[in-house]
Amino acid sequence: MELPQVQALPEDIRFAIEVVGNVLPFKTNNYVVNELIDWDNVPNDPFFHLTFPQRTMLKDHHFNKMADVIRSGASKDEIKATANEIRFELNPHPAGQMEKNMPTLGCEKMQGMQHKYRETVLFFPSQGQTCHAYCSFCFRWPQFVGIDELKFAMREADLLVEYIKEHPEVTDVLFTGGDPMIMKTKVLASYIEPLLEADLPNLRTIRIGTKALGYWPYKVVTDKDADDTLRLFEKVAESGKHLALMGHYSHPRELQTPIAQEAIRRVRNTGAQIRTQSPILRHINDDSQTWANLWTEQVKQGLIPYYMFVVRDTGARHHFDIPLEEAWDIFRGAYQDVSGVARTVRGPSMSAEPGKVQVLGVSEVKGEKVFVLRFLQGRNPDWVHRPFFAKYNPNAVWLDDLEPAFGEDEFFFQKEFDAMNANGTANGEYVKTDPMALAADE
Ligand SMILES: *Cc1c(COP(=O)(O)O)cnc(C)c1O
Ligand code: SF4
């Protein structure tokens, strides 16, 4: 670590950074280091936790295993081998991310795509599988550590176009990563322009999931191709499609620097909208005031609060997770504190295998304490917005920890979800598509 700020830290913190940084991907940049992290507040600073490896991100046995290897003076290869052993024990692909949602075109598996919810296809441009800095909680971490078989990436924009043509139910494409805004504008354009040029009447919204506005606002202000990016955004608006940036903002500080505000202003001037989302995380944003400030500041700058997520079960989750009840408390406290224009936000929401499940709250029904839940997105769209109930469990941090309330055997969606898994429809598109029926339509 050559950074003077890091060299000034106590030896044990520096050693922890080295040990954990060999297992989990670590990347920061001078904007994060100089503008976002408050070094007087380290080790408690939220951005220090968000981007720097921390001792407790690894469980003791994993930490000690790597620490011993490093202390023994092992070679780079030995360190890497140990790192990979540990990584495979960290649930690199939670919620069936890899195998469950991969669509097919003809007989070909679409490696760089996921199609889980009817309207929206996720697309992973192969050159956008990295970020300006890495968040230490991120479930995308396997993509950053160079385990090739875990990478899902795809290049061919024409395959994407073809897929959308064959799937008239798709209205949204969501470019994701990593961070697609890490790509040079020329490359980003090579994915987006074919979508505008093709005749795709069903495609209404192009979304770009990005943390660049938080971690590298220069991307749209002073980078060499900043203006080209803005022209590309304008082109989308002119084509009659909606461009939505799904901006990842974890903490109000990311909205407060002059350059971050200038970035927002410039993006909004292109006609693009910025919707915002973040997981709720211990050490980063685990109180209502932070969220109320975050949403209020966003609305003030013209952003639309969209999702509060529950952190997924992967990597260093145990360092960040928050029981569902507490997450709901924090959400509610913040929601009550903001005006209606900021209440576009929904959460806390778990992106679980059957769908996005929102914790509506804790309640009591006929003497039984329960969680009230509902789908915000479902593998079957018909599941959406039906309240359902789970037995109260103060320790639950994820849907898997919950059981149906009222002594029922299973949740209302379970049979159908099991059937999808059994007949393979959860293994590709969200519904069976009959290729003959499609051919007949054309
Ligand atoms: C969240 C998500 C989407 C987008 O859902 P919206 O509710 O429309 O924002 C699409 N696909 C997957 C796999 C998702 O997790
Ligand atoms: S910016 Fe997004 S994809 Fe990149 S590390 Fe952070 S959460 Fe993960």
Short mmCIF file of C-alpha atoms and ligand atoms in Angstrom, two decimals:
data_model
loop_
_atom_site.label_atom_id
_atom_site.label_comp_id
_atom_site.label_asym_id
_atom_site.label_seq_id
_atom_site.Cartn_x
_atom_site.Cartn_y
_atom_site.Cartn_z
CA MET A 1 0.00 0.00 0.00
CA GLU A 2 1.78 3.11 -1.12
CA LEU A 3 -0.96 5.52 -0.11
CA PRO A 4 0.40 7.81 2.63
CA GLN A 5 -3.01 7.68 4.35
CA VAL A 6 -2.72 3.91 4.59
CA GLN A 7 0.90 3.93 5.66
CA ALA A 8 -0.08 6.12 8.57
CA LEU A 9 -2.51 3.46 9.86
CA PRO A 10 -1.58 1.09 12.70
CA GLU A 11 0.29 -2.07 11.71
CA ASP A 12 -2.61 -4.45 12.52
CA ILE A 13 -5.00 -2.58 10.23
CA ARG A 14 -2.45 -2.55 7.43
CA PHE A 15 -1.81 -6.28 7.81
CA ALA A 16 -5.58 -6.95 7.76
CA ILE A 17 -5.85 -4.98 4.53
CA GLU A 18 -3.13 -7.16 3.03
CA VAL A 19 -4.64 -10.45 4.21
CA VAL A 20 -8.25 -9.72 3.28
CA GLY A 21 -7.20 -7.91 0.11
CA ASN A 22 -5.61 -11.11 -1.13
CA VAL A 23 -8.97 -12.91 -0.95
CA LEU A 24 -11.60 -10.30 -1.73
CA PRO A 25 -11.12 -7.95 -4.64
CA PHE A 26 -9.86 -4.56 -3.64
CA LYS A 27 -9.78 -1.49 -5.78
CA THR A 28 -10.06 2.14 -4.93
CA ASN A 29 -9.23 5.39 -6.69
CA ASN A 30 -8.01 8.83 -5.79
CA TYR A 31 -11.50 10.32 -5.74
CA VAL A 32 -12.67 7.79 -3.16
CA VAL A 33 -9.47 8.18 -1.14
CA ASN A 34 -9.25 11.97 -1.25
CA GLU A 35 -12.87 13.11 -1.46
CA LEU A 36 -15.04 10.43 0.11
CA ILE A 37 -13.04 8.81 2.90
CA ASP A 38 -12.66 10.98 6.01
CA TRP A 39 -9.28 9.73 7.19
CA ASP A 40 -9.69 11.37 10.59
CA ASN A 41 -12.59 9.03 11.12
CA VAL A 42 -10.79 5.80 10.08
CA PRO A 43 -11.31 2.93 10.90
CA ASN A 44 -14.98 3.84 11.45
CA ASP A 45 -15.47 5.91 8.32
CA PRO A 46 -18.25 4.50 6.06
CA PHE A 47 -16.26 4.85 2.85
CA PHE A 48 -13.26 3.19 4.44
CA HIS A 49 -15.52 0.22 5.17
CA LEU A 50 -17.13 0.38 1.77
CA THR A 51 -13.92 0.14 -0.22
CA PHE A 52 -11.08 -1.08 2.03
CA PRO A 53 -10.70 -4.67 3.20
CA GLN A 54 -11.47 -5.06 6.91
CA ARG A 55 -10.24 -7.69 9.35
CA THR A 56 -13.73 -9.04 10.10
CA MET A 57 -14.75 -9.42 6.46
CA LEU A 58 -13.20 -12.86 6.70
CA LYS A 59 -14.19 -15.31 9.39
CA ASP A 60 -11.34 -16.16 11.76
CA HIS A 61 -10.43 -19.50 10.18
CA HIS A 62 -10.24 -17.97 6.71
CA PHE A 63 -8.31 -14.96 7.96
CA ASN A 64 -5.79 -17.07 9.86
CA LYS A 65 -5.33 -19.41 6.93
CA MET A 66 -4.34 -16.54 4.65
CA ALA A 67 -2.36 -14.74 7.37
CA ASP A 68 -0.26 -17.88 7.99
CA VAL A 69 0.44 -18.31 4.30
CA ILE A 70 1.56 -14.70 3.99
CA ARG A 71 3.70 -14.83 7.14
CA SER A 72 5.38 -18.01 5.90
CA GLY A 73 6.74 -16.02 2.97
CA ALA A 74 4.79 -18.07 0.44
CA SER A 75 5.06 -17.43 -3.28
CA LYS A 76 2.48 -15.46 -5.25
CA ASP A 77 1.11 -18.72 -6.66
CA GLU A 78 0.68 -20.27 -3.22
CA ILE A 79 -1.12 -17.16 -2.00
CA LYS A 80 -3.38 -17.26 -5.04
CA ALA A 81 -4.19 -20.93 -4.56
CA THR A 82 -5.11 -20.31 -0.92
CA ALA A 83 -7.21 -17.33 -1.95
CA ASN A 84 -9.15 -19.46 -4.44
CA GLU A 85 -9.78 -22.16 -1.85
CA ILE A 86 -11.27 -19.56 0.49
CA ARG A 87 -13.23 -17.86 -2.28
CA PHE A 88 -15.04 -21.05 -3.20
CA GLU A 89 -16.23 -21.27 0.40
CA LEU A 90 -17.74 -17.78 0.25
CA ASN A 91 -20.85 -18.61 -1.76
CA PRO A 92 -19.67 -16.85 -4.90
CA HIS A 93 -23.02 -17.13 -6.68
CA PRO A 94 -25.92 -16.51 -4.33
CA ALA A 95 -29.60 -16.86 -5.23
CA GLY A 96 -28.91 -18.99 -8.31
CA GLN A 97 -27.47 -15.97 -10.11
CA MET A 98 -25.44 -18.00 -12.56
CA GLU A 99 -27.28 -21.04 -13.66
CA LYS A 100 -30.90 -20.10 -13.03
CA ASN A 101 -31.37 -16.98 -15.08
CA MET A 102 -29.41 -17.62 -18.21
CA PRO A 103 -31.67 -17.35 -21.23
CA THR A 104 -31.27 -19.20 -24.50
CA LEU A 105 -31.47 -18.09 -28.09
CA GLY A 106 -32.07 -21.13 -30.23
CA CYS A 107 -30.00 -23.70 -28.39
CA GLU A 108 -27.33 -21.28 -27.38
CA LYS A 109 -27.00 -20.24 -23.76
CA MET A 110 -26.75 -16.48 -23.58
CA GLN A 111 -23.69 -16.21 -21.36
CA GLY A 112 -23.80 -12.49 -20.71
CA MET A 113 -27.50 -12.16 -20.02
CA GLN A 114 -30.05 -12.84 -17.35
CA HIS A 115 -33.78 -12.87 -17.90
CA LYS A 116 -35.57 -13.40 -14.64
CA TYR A 117 -38.50 -10.98 -14.63
CA ARG A 118 -40.80 -10.72 -17.62
CA GLU A 119 -40.13 -7.14 -18.67
CA THR A 120 -36.45 -6.76 -18.03
CA VAL A 121 -33.36 -8.37 -19.48
CA LEU A 122 -30.03 -7.89 -17.76
CA PHE A 123 -27.06 -7.56 -20.06
CA PHE A 124 -23.43 -7.81 -18.95
CA PRO A 125 -21.16 -6.17 -21.51
CA SER A 126 -17.90 -8.08 -21.37
CA GLN A 127 -15.86 -4.91 -21.07
CA GLY A 128 -17.96 -3.52 -18.26
CA GLN A 129 -17.21 -6.20 -15.71
CA THR A 130 -15.19 -3.99 -13.42
CA CYS A 131 -15.84 -0.78 -11.46
CA HIS A 132 -14.09 2.49 -10.61
CA ALA A 133 -13.70 1.18 -7.09
CA TYR A 134 -15.00 -2.01 -5.50
CA CYS A 135 -17.59 -2.17 -2.75
CA SER A 136 -16.50 -4.65 -0.16
CA PHE A 137 -19.98 -6.19 0.24
CA CYS A 138 -20.59 -6.73 -3.44
CA PHE A 139 -22.08 -9.99 -4.71
CA ARG A 140 -20.39 -9.37 -8.05
CA TRP A 141 -16.99 -9.95 -6.45
CA PRO A 142 -16.31 -13.27 -8.24
CA GLN A 143 -16.30 -11.37 -11.51
CA PHE A 144 -13.40 -9.26 -10.30
CA VAL A 145 -11.03 -11.91 -9.02
CA GLY A 146 -10.26 -13.65 -12.27
CA ILE A 147 -11.88 -17.06 -11.78
CA ASP A 148 -12.66 -17.52 -15.43
CA GLU A 149 -15.43 -20.08 -15.21
CA LEU A 150 -17.36 -17.71 -12.96
CA LYS A 151 -17.33 -14.88 -15.42
CA PHE A 152 -20.44 -14.25 -17.36
CA ALA A 153 -19.72 -11.82 -20.05
CA MET A 154 -20.83 -11.36 -23.61
CA ARG A 155 -20.01 -9.06 -26.39
CA GLU A 156 -22.39 -9.44 -29.19
CA ALA A 157 -24.87 -6.60 -29.17
CA ASP A 158 -26.58 -8.18 -32.18
CA LEU A 159 -27.45 -11.24 -30.11
CA LEU A 160 -29.08 -8.93 -27.62
CA VAL A 161 -31.06 -7.27 -30.38
CA GLU A 162 -32.15 -10.63 -31.69
CA TYR A 163 -33.21 -11.74 -28.24
CA ILE A 164 -35.35 -8.65 -27.71
CA LYS A 165 -36.95 -9.19 -31.11
CA GLU A 166 -37.89 -12.70 -30.15
CA HIS A 167 -39.24 -11.60 -26.79
CA PRO A 168 -41.94 -9.02 -27.31
CA GLU A 169 -42.64 -9.04 -23.56
CA VAL A 170 -39.28 -7.40 -22.90
CA THR A 171 -39.62 -3.64 -22.46
CA ASP A 172 -36.42 -2.92 -20.55
CA VAL A 173 -32.76 -3.72 -21.04
CA LEU A 174 -30.61 -3.17 -18.01
CA PHE A 175 -26.90 -2.86 -18.71
CA THR A 176 -25.06 -3.97 -15.64
CA GLY A 177 -21.69 -5.32 -14.56
CA GLY A 178 -19.48 -4.50 -12.78
CA ASP A 179 -20.16 -1.02 -13.95
CA PRO A 180 -20.92 -0.42 -17.64
CA MET A 181 -19.81 3.19 -17.14
CA ILE A 182 -16.24 1.96 -16.68
CA MET A 183 -16.23 1.39 -20.44
CA LYS A 184 -14.96 4.00 -22.82
CA THR A 185 -17.93 5.79 -24.33
CA LYS A 186 -17.06 4.34 -27.73
CA VAL A 187 -17.51 0.84 -26.35
CA LEU A 188 -20.67 1.68 -24.42
CA ALA A 189 -22.06 3.19 -27.61
CA SER A 190 -21.31 -0.01 -29.52
CA TYR A 191 -23.83 -1.74 -27.27
CA ILE A 192 -26.45 0.99 -27.05
CA GLU A 193 -26.55 2.30 -30.60
CA PRO A 194 -27.55 -1.04 -32.17
CA LEU A 195 -30.54 -1.04 -29.84
CA LEU A 196 -31.58 2.34 -31.14
CA GLU A 197 -30.92 1.46 -34.76
CA ALA A 198 -32.77 -1.85 -34.71
CA ASP A 199 -36.50 -1.78 -35.05
CA LEU A 200 -37.51 -2.75 -31.51
CA PRO A 201 -40.94 -1.31 -30.77
CA ASN A 202 -41.26 -3.33 -27.55
CA LEU A 203 -38.08 -1.82 -26.10
CA ARG A 204 -39.05 1.27 -24.16
CA THR A 205 -36.39 1.75 -21.53
CA ILE A 206 -32.64 1.38 -21.53
CA ARG A 207 -31.22 1.27 -18.07
CA ILE A 208 -27.61 1.52 -16.99
CA GLY A 209 -26.78 0.31 -13.52
CA THR A 210 -23.85 2.37 -12.34
CA LYS A 211 -21.83 3.51 -9.36
CA ALA A 212 -19.77 5.91 -11.47
CA LEU A 213 -21.75 8.96 -10.34
CA GLY A 214 -20.74 8.10 -6.78
CA TYR A 215 -17.22 6.71 -7.26
CA TRP A 216 -16.00 8.53 -10.38
CA PRO A 217 -18.18 11.52 -11.30
CA TYR A 218 -15.38 12.72 -13.62
CA LYS A 219 -16.74 10.15 -16.05
CA VAL A 220 -19.37 12.63 -17.21
CA VAL A 221 -17.58 15.88 -16.34
CA THR A 222 -13.84 15.92 -17.10
CA ASP A 223 -12.86 12.53 -18.55
CA LYS A 224 -11.75 12.75 -22.17
CA ASP A 225 -14.95 11.19 -23.43
CA ALA A 226 -17.27 12.84 -20.89
CA ASP A 227 -19.03 14.93 -23.50
CA ASP A 228 -19.35 11.93 -25.82
CA THR A 229 -21.13 10.12 -23.03
CA LEU A 230 -23.61 12.95 -22.69
CA ARG A 231 -24.17 13.00 -26.47
CA LEU A 232 -24.85 9.26 -26.35
CA PHE A 233 -27.42 9.80 -23.60
CA GLU A 234 -29.06 12.53 -25.64
CA LYS A 235 -29.25 10.20 -28.61
CA VAL A 236 -31.26 7.73 -26.56
CA ALA A 237 -33.71 10.43 -25.54
CA GLU A 238 -34.00 11.65 -29.13
CA SER A 239 -34.77 8.13 -30.32
CA GLY A 240 -37.89 8.20 -28.15
CA LYS A 241 -36.66 5.63 -25.66
CA HIS A 242 -36.27 6.33 -21.98
CA LEU A 243 -32.78 6.27 -20.52
CA ALA A 244 -32.63 5.50 -16.83
CA LEU A 245 -29.41 5.51 -14.87
CA MET A 246 -29.80 3.22 -11.91
CA GLY A 247 -27.38 5.09 -9.67
CA HIS A 248 -25.88 3.28 -6.74
CA TYR A 249 -25.53 5.73 -3.82
CA SER A 250 -24.73 4.24 -0.41
CA HIS A 251 -24.28 7.39 1.63
CA PRO A 252 -25.21 11.10 1.39
CA ARG A 253 -21.54 12.06 1.13
CA GLU A 254 -21.55 10.74 -2.44
CA LEU A 255 -24.01 13.50 -3.35
CA GLN A 256 -22.22 16.33 -1.61
CA THR A 257 -18.99 16.99 -3.49
CA PRO A 258 -19.22 19.74 -6.13
CA ILE A 259 -18.05 17.35 -8.84
CA ALA A 260 -20.75 14.78 -7.94
CA GLN A 261 -23.39 17.50 -8.15
CA GLU A 262 -22.04 18.70 -11.48
CA ALA A 263 -22.15 15.12 -12.80
CA ILE A 264 -25.81 14.81 -11.83
CA ARG A 265 -26.68 18.15 -13.36
CA ARG A 266 -25.01 17.21 -16.64
CA VAL A 267 -26.67 13.80 -16.87
CA ARG A 268 -30.09 15.24 -16.12
CA ASN A 269 -29.63 17.84 -18.85
CA THR A 270 -29.46 15.05 -21.43
CA GLY A 271 -33.02 13.97 -20.65
CA ALA A 272 -31.88 10.88 -18.79
CA GLN A 273 -33.36 10.17 -15.40
CA ILE A 274 -31.39 8.95 -12.43
CA ARG A 275 -33.05 6.44 -10.12
CA THR A 276 -31.16 5.43 -7.03
CA GLN A 277 -30.56 2.28 -5.06
CA SER A 278 -28.28 0.78 -2.44
CA PRO A 279 -28.17 -2.04 0.02
CA ILE A 280 -28.52 -1.26 3.69
CA LEU A 281 -25.20 -2.09 5.33
CA ARG A 282 -23.74 -2.23 8.81
CA HIS A 283 -20.91 0.29 9.26
CA ILE A 284 -22.07 2.26 6.20
CA ASN A 285 -25.69 3.35 6.42
CA ASP A 286 -27.33 1.49 9.32
CA ASP A 287 -29.49 4.30 10.67
CA SER A 288 -32.66 6.10 9.60
CA GLN A 289 -31.14 9.57 9.60
CA THR A 290 -28.55 8.59 7.00
CA TRP A 291 -31.27 7.20 4.71
CA ALA A 292 -33.57 10.18 5.23
CA ASN A 293 -30.67 12.49 4.35
CA LEU A 294 -29.76 10.33 1.37
CA TRP A 295 -33.27 10.39 -0.12
CA THR A 296 -33.87 14.05 0.68
CA GLU A 297 -30.60 15.11 -0.92
CA GLN A 298 -31.37 12.95 -3.96
CA VAL A 299 -34.79 14.50 -4.48
CA LYS A 300 -33.30 17.96 -4.05
CA GLN A 301 -30.94 17.22 -6.95
CA GLY A 302 -33.70 15.70 -9.06
CA LEU A 303 -32.95 12.00 -8.49
CA ILE A 304 -35.65 9.42 -7.86
CA PRO A 305 -35.19 7.09 -4.87
CA TYR A 306 -35.94 3.57 -6.11
CA TYR A 307 -34.77 0.61 -3.99
CA MET A 308 -33.28 -0.16 -0.59
CA PHE A 309 -31.84 -3.67 -0.81
CA VAL A 310 -30.96 -6.25 1.80
CA VAL A 311 -27.36 -7.37 1.38
CA ARG A 312 -26.96 -10.77 -0.31
CA ASP A 313 -25.47 -13.87 1.18
CA THR A 314 -22.04 -13.80 -0.35
CA GLY A 315 -18.47 -12.82 0.40
CA ALA A 316 -18.26 -10.67 3.50
CA ARG A 317 -22.00 -10.53 4.23
CA HIS A 318 -21.52 -11.34 7.92
CA HIS A 319 -19.59 -8.08 8.22
CA PHE A 320 -22.44 -6.03 6.77
CA ASP A 321 -25.72 -7.79 7.38
CA ILE A 322 -28.60 -6.39 9.36
CA PRO A 323 -31.54 -8.44 10.65
CA LEU A 324 -34.67 -7.96 8.55
CA GLU A 325 -36.59 -6.45 11.44
CA GLU A 326 -33.92 -3.83 12.05
CA ALA A 327 -33.67 -3.09 8.33
CA TRP A 328 -37.43 -2.50 8.29
CA ASP A 329 -37.17 -0.27 11.36
CA ILE A 330 -34.48 1.81 9.68
CA PHE A 331 -36.45 1.98 6.43
CA ARG A 332 -39.63 3.01 8.22
CA GLY A 333 -37.88 5.61 10.34
CA ALA A 334 -36.41 7.21 7.25
CA TYR A 335 -39.60 6.90 5.18
CA GLN A 336 -41.64 8.62 7.90
CA ASP A 337 -39.11 11.43 7.93
CA VAL A 338 -39.25 12.42 4.26
CA SER A 339 -41.90 14.06 2.13
CA GLY A 340 -44.03 12.17 -0.34
CA VAL A 341 -41.78 12.98 -3.28
CA ALA A 342 -39.03 10.83 -1.72
CA ARG A 343 -41.42 7.95 -0.98
CA THR A 344 -40.95 6.49 -4.43
CA VAL A 345 -38.41 4.24 -2.73
CA ARG A 346 -39.28 0.61 -1.95
CA GLY A 347 -37.63 -1.67 0.54
CA PRO A 348 -36.07 -3.30 2.32
CA SER A 349 -36.02 -5.75 -0.57
CA MET A 350 -34.29 -9.12 -0.94
CA SER A 351 -33.33 -10.25 -4.44
CA ALA A 352 -34.01 -13.89 -3.66
CA GLU A 353 -34.39 -16.82 -6.03
CA PRO A 354 -38.16 -16.60 -6.45
CA GLY A 355 -38.11 -12.82 -6.76
CA LYS A 356 -37.59 -9.49 -5.08
CA VAL A 357 -39.25 -9.77 -1.69
CA GLN A 358 -40.05 -6.67 0.33
CA VAL A 359 -40.30 -6.73 4.11
CA LEU A 360 -43.49 -4.76 4.73
CA GLY A 361 -43.06 -5.07 8.47
CA VAL A 362 -43.58 -6.98 11.65
CA SER A 363 -47.15 -7.41 12.82
CA GLU A 364 -49.36 -9.65 14.89
CA VAL A 365 -52.17 -11.73 13.46
CA LYS A 366 -54.44 -13.62 15.88
CA GLY A 367 -51.76 -13.64 18.56
CA GLU A 368 -48.95 -14.79 16.27
CA LYS A 369 -46.07 -12.41 15.62
CA VAL A 370 -45.29 -12.41 11.90
CA PHE A 371 -43.32 -10.78 9.15
CA VAL A 372 -45.52 -9.33 6.42
CA LEU A 373 -43.87 -9.73 3.04
CA ARG A 374 -44.65 -9.20 -0.60
CA PHE A 375 -43.04 -9.65 -3.99
CA LEU A 376 -41.94 -6.51 -5.81
CA GLN A 377 -40.79 -8.76 -8.65
CA GLY A 378 -41.55 -12.42 -9.14
CA ARG A 379 -40.46 -15.21 -11.42
CA ASN A 380 -44.16 -15.45 -12.00
CA PRO A 381 -45.53 -11.91 -12.41
CA ASP A 382 -48.75 -13.09 -10.79
CA TRP A 383 -46.99 -13.38 -7.41
CA VAL A 384 -46.31 -9.66 -7.32
CA HIS A 385 -48.03 -7.52 -4.67
CA ARG A 386 -49.72 -10.37 -2.83
CA PRO A 387 -49.00 -10.01 0.87
CA PHE A 388 -47.79 -13.18 2.60
CA PHE A 389 -46.67 -14.04 6.08
CA ALA A 390 -43.65 -15.60 7.74
CA LYS A 391 -43.11 -16.64 11.31
CA TYR A 392 -41.39 -13.87 13.26
CA ASN A 393 -37.67 -14.55 13.59
CA PRO A 394 -35.60 -11.77 15.14
CA ASN A 395 -32.37 -13.20 13.71
CA ALA A 396 -33.49 -13.61 10.11
CA VAL A 397 -31.30 -11.78 7.62
CA TRP A 398 -32.64 -13.36 4.41
CA LEU A 399 -35.68 -15.10 2.97
CA ASP A 400 -34.04 -18.50 3.53
CA ASP A 401 -34.17 -17.86 7.28
CA LEU A 402 -37.96 -17.49 7.22
CA GLU A 403 -40.69 -20.09 7.59
CA PRO A 404 -44.36 -19.72 6.76
CA ALA A 405 -46.56 -18.41 9.57
CA PHE A 406 -49.71 -20.02 10.99
CA GLY A 407 -48.24 -23.52 10.90
CA GLU A 408 -48.46 -23.70 7.11
CA ASP A 409 -46.06 -26.05 5.33
CA GLU A 410 -44.87 -23.71 2.66
CA PHE A 411 -45.22 -20.25 1.19
CA PHE A 412 -47.94 -19.74 -1.43
CA PHE A 413 -45.46 -19.64 -4.31
CA GLN A 414 -43.37 -22.64 -3.24
CA LYS A 415 -45.07 -25.40 -5.26
CA GLU A 416 -45.01 -23.40 -8.42
CA PHE A 417 -41.40 -22.34 -7.83
CA ASP A 418 -40.36 -25.97 -7.21
CA ALA A 419 -42.10 -26.95 -10.41
CA MET A 420 -40.23 -24.24 -12.32
CA ASN A 421 -36.98 -25.60 -10.95
CA ALA A 422 -37.97 -29.16 -11.79
CA ASN A 423 -39.05 -28.54 -15.36
CA GLY A 424 -36.26 -26.12 -16.08
CA THR A 425 -38.27 -22.96 -16.64
CA ALA A 426 -36.39 -21.31 -13.80
CA ASN A 427 -33.35 -22.32 -15.79
CA GLY A 428 -33.70 -19.82 -18.53
CA GLU A 429 -36.45 -17.43 -19.33
CA TYR A 430 -39.08 -16.71 -16.74
CA VAL A 431 -41.70 -18.64 -18.72
CA LYS A 432 -41.62 -21.41 -21.24
CA THR A 433 -41.59 -19.94 -24.69
CA ASP A 434 -42.82 -22.06 -27.51
CA PRO A 435 -40.51 -21.47 -30.48
CA MET A 436 -43.21 -22.58 -32.90
CA ALA A 437 -45.65 -20.03 -31.53
CA LEU A 438 -43.07 -17.33 -31.99
CA ALA A 439 -42.38 -18.42 -35.55
CA ALA A 440 -46.11 -18.26 -36.28
CA ASP A 441 -46.25 -14.66 -35.03
CA GLU A 442 -43.63 -13.48 -37.47
C1 LIG B 1 -33.93 -6.04 -9.84
C2 LIG B 1 -33.81 -6.85 -11.04
C3 LIG B 1 -34.38 -6.43 -12.24
C4 LIG B 1 -35.10 -5.10 -12.37
O1 LIG B 1 -36.25 -5.06 -11.58
P1 LIG B 1 -37.12 -3.73 -11.48
O2 LIG B 1 -38.00 -3.96 -10.31
O3 LIG B 1 -37.83 -3.59 -12.76
O4 LIG B 1 -36.14 -2.61 -11.26
C5 LIG B 1 -34.27 -7.26 -13.33
N1 LIG B 1 -33.65 -8.46 -13.26
C6 LIG B 1 -33.12 -8.90 -12.12
C7 LIG B 1 -32.47 -10.24 -12.09
C8 LIG B 1 -33.17 -8.12 -10.97
O5 LIG B 1 -32.63 -8.56 -9.83
S1 SF4 B 2 -19.98 -0.47 -7.86
FE1 SF4 B 2 -21.66 -1.99 -7.89
S2 SF4 B 2 -20.88 -3.76 -9.06
FE2 SF4 B 2 -19.11 -2.45 -8.50
S3 SF4 B 2 -18.35 -3.31 -6.59
FE3 SF4 B 2 -19.80 -1.68 -6.00
S4 SF4 B 2 -21.80 -2.73 -5.76
FE4 SF4 B 2 -20.41 -4.12 -6.90
#
